[in-house]
Short mmCIF file of C-alpha atoms in Angstrom, two decimals:
data_model
loop_
_atom_site.label_atom_id
_atom_site.label_comp_id
_atom_site.label_asym_id
_atom_site.label_seq_id
_atom_site.Cartn_x
_atom_site.Cartn_y
_atom_site.Cartn_z
CA UNK A 1 108.61 110.21 98.27
CA UNK A 2 105.97 107.65 99.32
CA UNK A 3 106.84 107.65 103.06
CA UNK A 4 108.24 110.08 105.63
CA UNK A 5 111.48 109.88 107.59
CA UNK A 6 115.19 109.46 106.93
CA UNK A 7 114.72 105.88 105.82
CA UNK A 8 111.94 106.34 103.29
CA UNK A 9 112.81 104.25 100.22
CA UNK A 10 113.30 105.75 96.75
CA UNK A 11 113.20 102.76 94.37
CA UNK A 12 111.56 100.04 96.38
CA UNK A 13 107.83 99.32 96.72
CA UNK A 14 106.69 100.17 100.25
CA UNK A 15 103.23 100.41 101.89
CA UNK A 16 101.58 103.80 102.05
CA UNK A 17 101.28 103.10 105.77
CA UNK A 18 101.21 99.96 107.89
CA UNK A 19 103.02 96.72 107.04
CA UNK A 20 103.91 95.03 103.74
CA UNK A 21 105.15 91.48 103.37
CA UNK A 22 105.13 88.78 100.62
CA UNK A 23 104.84 89.82 96.96
CA UNK A 24 101.70 88.30 95.43
CA UNK A 25 99.88 88.07 92.14
CA UNK A 26 102.72 89.33 89.89
CA UNK A 27 101.30 89.64 86.40
CA UNK A 28 100.95 91.68 83.22
CA UNK A 29 97.37 92.60 82.34
CA UNK A 30 95.67 95.22 80.17
CA UNK A 31 98.92 97.11 79.47
CA UNK A 32 100.17 97.24 83.08
CA UNK A 33 102.54 95.34 85.32
CA UNK A 34 100.61 94.42 88.47
CA UNK A 35 102.21 93.86 91.84
CA UNK A 36 100.11 92.72 94.79
CA UNK A 37 101.47 92.25 98.28
CA UNK A 38 100.48 91.12 101.74
CA UNK A 39 99.26 94.23 103.52
CA UNK A 40 98.14 95.50 106.90
CA UNK A 41 96.99 99.09 106.32
CA UNK A 42 96.06 99.64 109.98
CA UNK A 43 99.14 98.75 112.02
CA UNK A 44 102.82 97.90 111.58
CA UNK A 45 102.29 94.30 112.60
CA UNK A 46 100.90 91.07 111.14
CA UNK A 47 97.39 91.23 112.65
CA UNK A 48 95.71 91.84 109.30
CA UNK A 49 96.40 90.17 105.94
CA UNK A 50 94.91 91.89 102.86
CA UNK A 51 96.24 92.12 99.30
CA UNK A 52 97.57 95.61 98.57
CA UNK A 53 97.93 96.54 94.87
CA UNK A 54 99.97 98.83 92.61
CA UNK A 55 100.49 98.84 88.88
CA UNK A 56 102.90 100.40 86.40
CA UNK A 57 103.60 100.57 82.70
CA UNK A 58 107.37 100.99 83.11
CA UNK A 59 108.42 99.94 86.65
CA UNK A 60 109.17 103.62 87.48
CA UNK A 61 105.84 105.42 87.68
CA UNK A 62 103.43 103.55 89.93
CA UNK A 63 99.69 103.88 90.50
CA UNK A 64 98.28 103.04 93.91
CA UNK A 65 95.06 101.01 93.47
CA UNK A 66 92.37 100.07 96.00
CA UNK A 67 92.94 97.09 98.25
CA UNK A 68 92.30 94.08 96.00
CA UNK A 69 91.25 91.45 98.58
CA UNK A 70 90.18 91.84 102.14
CA UNK A 71 89.71 89.11 104.80
CA UNK A 72 85.92 89.57 105.01
CA UNK A 73 84.47 86.18 104.04
CA UNK A 74 84.06 82.97 106.00
CA UNK A 75 86.80 81.24 104.01
CA UNK A 76 89.43 83.96 104.56
CA UNK A 77 88.29 85.66 107.74
CA UNK A 78 91.70 85.33 109.44
CA UNK A 79 93.80 86.37 106.52
CA UNK A 80 94.05 86.58 102.71
CA UNK A 81 97.37 84.79 102.48
CA UNK A 82 99.82 84.68 99.61
CA UNK A 83 99.22 83.47 96.07
CA UNK A 84 99.71 84.13 92.40
CA UNK A 85 97.97 85.44 89.27
CA UNK A 86 97.40 84.64 85.62
CA UNK A 87 95.50 86.04 82.68
CA UNK A 88 92.90 83.93 80.94
CA UNK A 89 90.13 84.89 78.44
CA UNK A 90 90.61 88.59 79.03
CA UNK A 91 90.33 88.36 82.81
CA UNK A 92 92.89 88.58 85.65
CA UNK A 93 92.67 85.55 87.94
CA UNK A 94 94.05 85.61 91.51
CA UNK A 95 94.71 82.47 93.44
CA UNK A 96 95.31 82.76 97.14
CA UNK A 97 95.01 80.96 100.48
CA UNK A 98 92.14 81.86 102.78
CA UNK A 99 93.24 81.40 106.36
CA UNK A 100 90.71 80.63 109.10
CA UNK A 101 90.90 79.55 112.76
CA UNK A 102 88.11 78.24 115.00
CA UNK A 103 87.45 79.08 118.66
CA UNK A 104 90.12 76.58 119.70
CA UNK A 105 92.67 78.07 117.38
CA UNK A 106 92.58 75.14 114.95
CA UNK A 107 93.61 76.34 111.51
CA UNK A 108 91.82 75.45 108.28
CA UNK A 109 93.19 76.69 104.95
CA UNK A 110 91.21 77.15 101.74
CA UNK A 111 92.70 77.64 98.30
CA UNK A 112 90.57 80.40 96.69
CA UNK A 113 90.10 82.24 93.45
CA UNK A 114 89.05 85.75 92.54
CA UNK A 115 88.65 87.36 89.08
CA UNK A 116 88.59 90.80 87.53
CA UNK A 117 87.66 92.22 84.13
CA UNK A 118 89.38 95.58 84.74
CA UNK A 119 92.32 94.51 86.85
CA UNK A 120 91.14 96.76 89.75
CA UNK A 121 87.91 95.37 91.14
CA UNK A 122 87.83 91.66 92.03
CA UNK A 123 85.05 89.16 92.58
CA UNK A 124 85.76 86.36 94.97
CA UNK A 125 84.69 82.84 94.00
CA UNK A 126 85.59 81.17 97.28
CA UNK A 127 87.37 77.79 97.77
CA UNK A 128 88.18 75.74 94.69
CA UNK A 129 90.04 72.79 96.32
CA UNK A 130 89.37 70.23 98.96
CA UNK A 131 91.96 69.87 101.76
CA UNK A 132 94.60 67.35 100.72
CA UNK A 133 94.70 64.16 102.85
CA UNK A 134 97.66 63.64 105.14
CA UNK A 135 98.41 67.34 105.71
CA UNK A 136 97.85 69.85 108.53
CA UNK A 137 96.03 73.20 108.16
CA UNK A 138 99.34 74.70 107.00
CA UNK A 139 98.73 74.41 103.27
CA UNK A 140 99.19 77.69 101.47
CA UNK A 141 100.62 79.98 98.80
CA UNK A 142 99.34 78.56 95.47
CA UNK A 143 101.41 79.19 92.34
CA UNK A 144 99.53 78.50 89.08
CA UNK A 145 100.83 78.37 85.49
CA UNK A 146 99.68 77.08 82.13
CA UNK A 147 101.19 73.91 80.60
CA UNK A 148 100.97 74.02 76.79
CA UNK A 149 101.85 70.33 76.45
CA UNK A 150 99.03 69.15 78.66
CA UNK A 151 96.60 71.96 77.74
CA UNK A 152 95.85 72.81 81.34
CA UNK A 153 97.06 74.53 84.51
CA UNK A 154 99.27 73.30 87.27
CA UNK A 155 98.96 74.56 90.85
CA UNK A 156 101.67 73.91 93.43
CA UNK A 157 101.11 74.69 97.09
CA UNK A 158 103.43 74.85 100.12
CA UNK A 159 102.43 72.31 102.75
CA UNK A 160 103.09 70.64 106.05
CA UNK A 161 102.55 66.88 106.46
CA UNK A 162 100.75 65.54 109.51
CA UNK A 163 104.17 64.50 110.87
CA UNK A 164 105.06 68.21 110.75
CA UNK A 165 107.58 68.05 107.90
CA UNK A 166 107.62 70.31 104.93
CA UNK A 167 106.37 69.45 101.40
CA UNK A 168 104.95 70.90 98.19
CA UNK A 169 101.87 69.37 96.59
CA UNK A 170 100.30 69.76 93.12
CA UNK A 171 96.94 69.90 91.39
CA UNK A 172 95.94 69.97 87.72
CA UNK A 173 92.98 71.57 85.96
CA UNK A 174 91.72 72.03 82.45
CA UNK A 175 89.27 74.84 83.27
CA UNK A 176 90.60 76.55 86.46
CA UNK A 177 87.48 75.39 88.31
CA UNK A 178 87.76 71.64 88.81
CA UNK A 179 91.14 70.49 90.16
CA UNK A 180 92.67 67.00 90.43
CA UNK A 181 95.07 66.31 93.24
CA UNK A 182 98.31 64.75 91.95
CA UNK A 183 100.25 64.53 95.23
CA UNK A 184 103.68 65.57 96.47
CA UNK A 185 105.94 66.91 93.73
CA UNK A 186 109.18 65.72 95.26
CA UNK A 187 110.59 63.91 98.28
CA UNK A 188 114.10 64.37 99.76
CA UNK A 189 115.90 61.42 101.24
CA UNK A 190 115.33 62.93 104.69
CA UNK A 191 112.96 65.66 106.14
CA UNK A 192 113.93 69.28 105.44
CA UNK A 193 112.20 71.75 107.73
CA UNK A 194 108.69 71.74 109.23
CA UNK A 195 107.01 73.88 106.45
CA UNK A 196 107.73 74.92 102.89
CA UNK A 197 106.26 78.30 101.98
CA UNK A 198 105.79 80.15 98.73
CA UNK A 199 106.83 77.44 96.21
CA UNK A 200 107.64 78.52 92.67
CA UNK A 201 108.66 76.74 89.48
CA UNK A 202 110.45 78.79 86.80
CA UNK A 203 111.43 77.52 83.33
CA UNK A 204 114.77 78.76 82.02
CA UNK A 205 117.11 77.93 79.19
CA UNK A 206 120.66 77.52 80.52
CA UNK A 207 122.78 80.24 78.90
CA UNK A 208 125.82 77.89 78.75
CA UNK A 209 124.46 74.41 78.08
CA UNK A 210 121.33 75.65 76.24
CA UNK A 211 119.30 72.96 78.10
CA UNK A 212 115.72 73.74 79.06
CA UNK A 213 115.41 73.42 82.80
CA UNK A 214 112.89 73.83 85.61
CA UNK A 215 114.04 75.58 88.76
CA UNK A 216 112.16 74.84 91.94
CA UNK A 217 112.26 77.76 94.47
CA UNK A 218 110.80 77.52 97.94
CA UNK A 219 111.12 78.96 101.44
CA UNK A 220 111.56 76.20 104.05
CA UNK A 221 111.10 76.89 107.75
CA UNK A 222 112.90 75.25 110.62
CA UNK A 223 116.36 74.81 109.08
CA UNK A 224 119.47 74.73 111.32
CA UNK A 225 122.49 76.80 110.33
CA UNK A 226 125.08 74.86 108.33
CA UNK A 227 128.47 76.49 107.88
CA UNK A 228 127.86 79.84 106.20
CA UNK A 229 124.34 78.84 105.07
CA UNK A 230 120.88 79.14 106.69
CA UNK A 231 121.66 81.80 109.27
CA UNK A 232 118.39 83.73 109.02
CA UNK A 233 115.19 82.94 110.83
CA UNK A 234 113.82 81.69 107.47
CA UNK A 235 115.64 81.19 104.18
CA UNK A 236 114.84 80.63 100.50
CA UNK A 237 116.50 77.94 98.38
CA UNK A 238 116.45 76.46 94.88
CA UNK A 239 117.33 73.39 92.94
CA UNK A 240 117.52 72.67 89.22
CA UNK A 241 115.85 69.83 87.35
CA UNK A 242 112.85 68.98 85.19
CA UNK A 243 109.08 69.27 85.62
CA UNK A 244 107.43 66.03 84.37
CA UNK A 245 103.71 65.34 84.76
CA UNK A 246 103.36 66.97 88.14
CA UNK A 247 106.67 65.82 89.51
CA UNK A 248 109.87 67.80 89.99
CA UNK A 249 112.81 65.65 88.99
CA UNK A 250 115.99 67.27 90.38
CA UNK A 251 119.35 66.89 88.69
CA UNK A 252 120.69 66.13 92.18
CA UNK A 253 118.05 64.93 94.65
CA UNK A 254 120.14 65.46 97.76
CA UNK A 255 119.22 68.05 100.37
CA UNK A 256 122.88 69.03 100.26
CA UNK A 257 122.42 70.18 96.61
CA UNK A 258 120.10 72.97 97.66
CA UNK A 259 121.50 76.46 97.28
CA UNK A 260 120.22 79.66 98.96
CA UNK A 261 118.87 82.17 96.47
CA UNK A 262 120.25 85.02 98.55
CA UNK A 263 123.03 85.12 101.10
CA UNK A 264 122.10 88.34 102.88
CA UNK A 265 119.90 89.05 105.90
CA UNK A 266 116.50 89.85 104.39
CA UNK A 267 115.19 87.94 101.39
CA UNK A 268 112.14 85.68 101.59
CA UNK A 269 108.97 84.46 99.85
CA UNK A 270 110.03 85.41 96.29
CA UNK A 271 107.55 85.23 93.49
CA UNK A 272 108.07 85.41 89.69
CA UNK A 273 106.05 85.85 86.51
CA UNK A 274 106.83 85.79 82.79
CA UNK A 275 106.20 89.14 81.09
CA UNK A 276 105.23 89.72 77.41
CA UNK A 277 108.93 89.97 76.50
CA UNK A 278 109.53 86.48 77.85
CA UNK A 279 111.50 87.69 80.87
CA UNK A 280 111.14 85.86 84.17
CA UNK A 281 110.81 88.76 86.65
CA UNK A 282 111.04 88.19 90.42
CA UNK A 283 110.29 90.22 93.54
CA UNK A 284 111.04 89.10 97.10
CA UNK A 285 110.11 90.39 100.56
CA UNK A 286 112.97 92.14 102.35
CA UNK A 287 111.48 91.90 105.82
CA UNK A 288 111.86 88.44 107.29
CA UNK A 289 113.60 88.81 110.66
CA UNK A 290 113.44 87.79 114.31
CA UNK A 291 110.37 89.27 116.02
CA UNK A 292 112.35 91.39 118.44
CA UNK A 293 114.36 92.87 115.56
CA UNK A 294 111.21 93.48 113.51
CA UNK A 295 109.43 95.50 116.21
CA UNK A 296 112.50 97.72 116.58
CA UNK A 297 112.80 98.65 112.83
CA UNK A 298 113.25 102.43 112.80
CA UNK A 299 110.61 103.11 110.11
CA UNK A 300 107.86 102.08 112.55
CA UNK A 301 108.12 105.60 114.00
CA UNK A 302 107.01 106.87 110.59
CA UNK A 303 104.09 104.36 110.48
CA UNK A 304 105.39 101.98 107.77
CA UNK A 305 107.28 98.69 107.84
CA UNK A 306 109.07 96.61 105.22
CA UNK A 307 109.34 96.73 101.46
CA UNK A 308 109.86 94.49 98.41
CA UNK A 309 113.19 93.88 96.76
CA UNK A 310 113.98 95.67 93.55
CA UNK A 311 112.76 93.70 90.52
CA UNK A 312 115.30 91.34 89.00
CA UNK A 313 115.24 88.97 86.04
CA UNK A 314 116.14 85.33 86.57
CA UNK A 315 118.60 83.39 84.43
CA UNK A 316 120.30 80.01 84.53
CA UNK A 317 124.06 79.99 83.83
CA UNK A 318 125.74 76.57 83.87
CA UNK A 319 123.28 75.32 86.41
CA UNK A 320 123.45 78.42 88.66
CA UNK A 321 120.44 80.61 89.24
CA UNK A 322 121.48 84.17 88.45
CA UNK A 323 119.62 87.43 89.32
CA UNK A 324 120.18 90.58 87.27
CA UNK A 325 118.70 94.03 87.67
CA UNK A 326 115.60 94.63 85.58
CA UNK A 327 116.67 96.74 82.56
CA UNK A 328 113.98 99.34 83.29
CA UNK A 329 115.87 100.32 86.44
CA UNK A 330 118.35 102.16 84.20
CA UNK A 331 115.64 104.80 83.75
CA UNK A 332 116.43 105.95 87.32
CA UNK A 333 119.94 107.08 86.55
CA UNK A 334 120.43 110.85 86.67
CA UNK A 335 124.20 111.27 87.05
CA UNK A 336 127.39 109.18 86.68
CA UNK A 337 131.06 109.37 87.70
CA UNK A 338 133.83 106.91 86.86
CA UNK A 339 137.11 106.49 88.67
CA UNK A 340 140.12 104.18 88.58
CA UNK A 341 141.05 102.50 91.85
CA UNK A 342 144.72 101.91 92.53
CA UNK A 343 144.65 100.21 95.91
CA UNK A 344 144.50 103.43 97.93
CA UNK A 345 141.56 104.34 100.13
CA UNK A 346 139.15 106.50 98.13
CA UNK A 347 136.01 108.33 99.19
CA UNK A 348 132.92 108.91 97.05
CA UNK A 349 130.33 111.40 98.32
CA UNK A 350 126.74 110.44 97.47
CA UNK A 351 123.91 112.78 96.64
CA UNK A 352 121.03 110.32 96.92
CA UNK A 353 120.13 106.71 96.13
CA UNK A 354 122.95 105.17 94.16
CA UNK A 355 124.14 102.32 92.03
CA UNK A 356 127.82 101.40 92.49
CA UNK A 357 129.46 99.17 89.88
CA UNK A 358 132.89 97.76 90.50
CA UNK A 359 134.98 95.85 87.99
CA UNK A 360 138.07 94.14 89.38
CA UNK A 361 141.42 94.77 87.71
CA UNK A 362 143.15 91.77 89.32
CA UNK A 363 142.60 89.30 92.11
CA UNK A 364 143.04 91.54 95.13
CA UNK A 365 141.44 92.34 98.46
CA UNK A 366 138.42 94.68 98.40
CA UNK A 367 136.80 96.74 101.18
CA UNK A 368 133.75 98.83 100.55
CA UNK A 369 132.31 100.85 103.43
CA UNK A 370 128.79 102.24 102.96
CA UNK A 371 127.93 105.20 105.20
CA UNK A 372 128.57 104.15 108.79
CA UNK A 373 126.56 100.97 108.93
CA UNK A 374 127.54 98.45 106.22
CA UNK A 375 130.79 97.01 104.97
CA UNK A 376 131.48 94.66 102.07
CA UNK A 377 134.80 92.79 101.88
CA UNK A 378 136.36 90.24 99.52
CA UNK A 379 139.30 88.00 100.39
CA UNK A 380 140.98 86.64 97.22
CA UNK A 381 142.82 83.90 99.18
CA UNK A 382 139.60 82.23 100.28
CA UNK A 383 137.22 83.71 97.63
CA UNK A 384 135.05 84.84 100.51
CA UNK A 385 132.62 87.72 100.28
CA UNK A 386 131.48 89.10 103.61
CA UNK A 387 128.78 91.68 104.24
CA UNK A 388 128.66 93.26 107.73
CA UNK A 389 126.13 95.64 109.22
CA UNK A 390 125.23 97.15 112.55
CA UNK A 391 122.12 95.56 114.05
CA UNK A 392 119.68 98.39 114.85
CA UNK A 393 118.35 96.59 117.97
CA UNK A 394 121.52 95.43 119.60
CA UNK A 395 124.03 97.87 118.00
CA UNK A 396 126.27 94.84 117.48
CA UNK A 397 128.04 94.10 114.19
CA UNK A 398 126.69 91.00 112.42
CA UNK A 399 127.63 89.47 109.11
CA UNK A 400 126.70 87.11 106.33
CA UNK A 401 129.25 85.48 104.02
CA UNK A 402 129.62 83.20 101.05
CA UNK A 403 132.44 81.61 99.11
CA UNK A 404 132.68 82.30 95.41
CA UNK A 405 133.35 79.49 92.95
CA UNK A 406 135.23 81.91 90.67
CA UNK A 407 137.42 84.96 91.49
CA UNK A 408 135.66 88.26 91.98
CA UNK A 409 135.07 90.00 88.68
CA UNK A 410 132.23 92.45 89.35
CA UNK A 411 130.09 93.87 92.11
CA UNK A 412 126.84 95.71 91.52
CA UNK A 413 125.58 97.54 94.61
CA UNK A 414 122.15 99.20 94.77
CA UNK A 415 121.84 101.64 97.69
CA UNK A 416 118.55 103.02 98.94
CA UNK A 417 117.88 104.99 102.12
CA UNK A 418 117.62 101.83 104.25
CA UNK A 419 118.62 98.88 102.08
CA UNK A 420 121.61 97.42 100.22
CA UNK A 421 121.31 94.88 97.41
CA UNK A 422 124.60 93.44 96.34
CA UNK A 423 124.95 91.38 93.13
CA UNK A 424 128.34 89.62 92.72
CA UNK A 425 129.77 88.34 89.42
CA UNK A 426 126.83 89.27 87.25
CA UNK A 427 124.27 88.17 89.88
CA UNK A 428 125.58 84.64 90.50
CA UNK A 429 125.75 85.50 94.22
CA UNK A 430 123.31 87.99 95.82
CA UNK A 431 123.10 89.61 99.25
CA UNK A 432 119.94 91.59 100.25
CA UNK A 433 119.51 93.42 103.57
CA UNK A 434 118.08 96.34 105.44
CA UNK A 435 120.66 98.89 106.71
CA UNK A 436 119.96 101.90 108.96
CA UNK A 437 122.82 104.36 108.95
CA UNK A 438 122.97 107.49 111.08
CA UNK A 439 123.37 109.50 107.93
CA UNK A 440 122.06 107.39 105.04
CA UNK A 441 123.21 107.80 101.42
CA UNK A 442 126.11 110.04 102.41
CA UNK A 443 129.30 108.32 101.26
CA UNK A 444 131.13 105.14 100.26
CA UNK A 445 134.79 104.46 100.95
CA UNK A 446 136.59 101.83 98.92
CA UNK A 447 139.98 100.15 98.98
CA UNK A 448 140.56 98.05 95.85
CA UNK A 449 142.12 97.75 92.38
CA UNK A 450 139.87 98.25 89.34
CA UNK A 451 137.21 100.60 88.03
CA UNK A 452 134.31 102.11 89.94
CA UNK A 453 131.23 103.69 88.41
CA UNK A 454 128.92 105.59 90.78
CA UNK A 455 125.47 106.50 89.45
CA UNK A 456 122.94 108.71 91.21
CA UNK A 457 119.40 107.45 91.02
CA UNK A 458 116.01 109.23 91.15
CA UNK A 459 112.91 107.93 92.91
CA UNK A 460 109.84 105.99 91.85
CA UNK A 461 106.91 108.29 91.11
CA UNK A 462 103.48 107.49 92.61
CA UNK A 463 100.03 108.69 91.72
#
């Protein structure tokens, strides 16, 4: 195990100690999958922002590498903020935001680059962009990719306009050194939040229509709750369209067309990359929460805080962004039991981290109780899926819910010591959240009709 305590995670990337937040620099280089992440190795708070770094050949055995980037230069002295990575001419390039503040607390952001020949030791090259006109110092989180049609690289960056509304802006380069500002990539018909963080564009072929599409994913801040949507402190959304010459052209340009990527409590700042097999692989941060809730997370007593989501592949199915477990996660399975559910309450004892797969026999009510701290229900009359948990600060039950567009067919539940990731109907609807049970990974109790497969999982291995 990487950490101590009852809530140490088995198959999620956590910090050795201190705090982890956004995934950064996801890439495949020199035979390894590289995962960087926002990291404070000194304390379980956000006072320091470095880039932590691990790599793996198979997503199961991980190697801890030295801190890749520290906030020790004039252009990033107050934080090495989030960014992305790419491989070019045999080198690994990192693009990130250097955060600085003056004596009056005025923020200036610099978009920076660092490179490495061995994927371990990085040379900083400092700022590569001028500050865009019309924006505040809140300009950050560059995502860079290569455009074969234009024979160059696009960079999109989350931004805040001077009127304190959110936006995403773009730059283009043919050499990764000189960049041309091309402006805002898209405008809604009305303002949407005060800041857009961690923008991403992924390119997917729709599995139903076979159309090639661009999916714009971003994390807006300052969104009011609307029905069952936008109930977290910050949320992440997507919309489908086309990428044309530095502009995102949505199929439906309305704010109301936005869909949350995840309907649970903790999912934020996702980042993706394309691996050599052509898969679009995504990680997210499972730690965005209200400050009072964050400082009461039980793992702080064991000197670590937060983790990344499990890796998932992204797909587009009839215009819906779908998340599926990365196939390599099957390597973790050590044991399996299958049972038929006939509508009576049935208990399954767990012997460690587990994957629970449910296939519905008919449209009927489902209740799945996990340990003593999390419950999943499905109401076939309203097509509503509800996930409830006990808040570890207030000890009050809280819930997130979403309405399916099709009857429940499958549920895929991944249980770790202090997290639950639920994928409904082959990943068309996803809920991610932290859960702190009194006795974690002890049992599940289910009331439903259908088939249940319970698999016991082993842990990541670190060296």
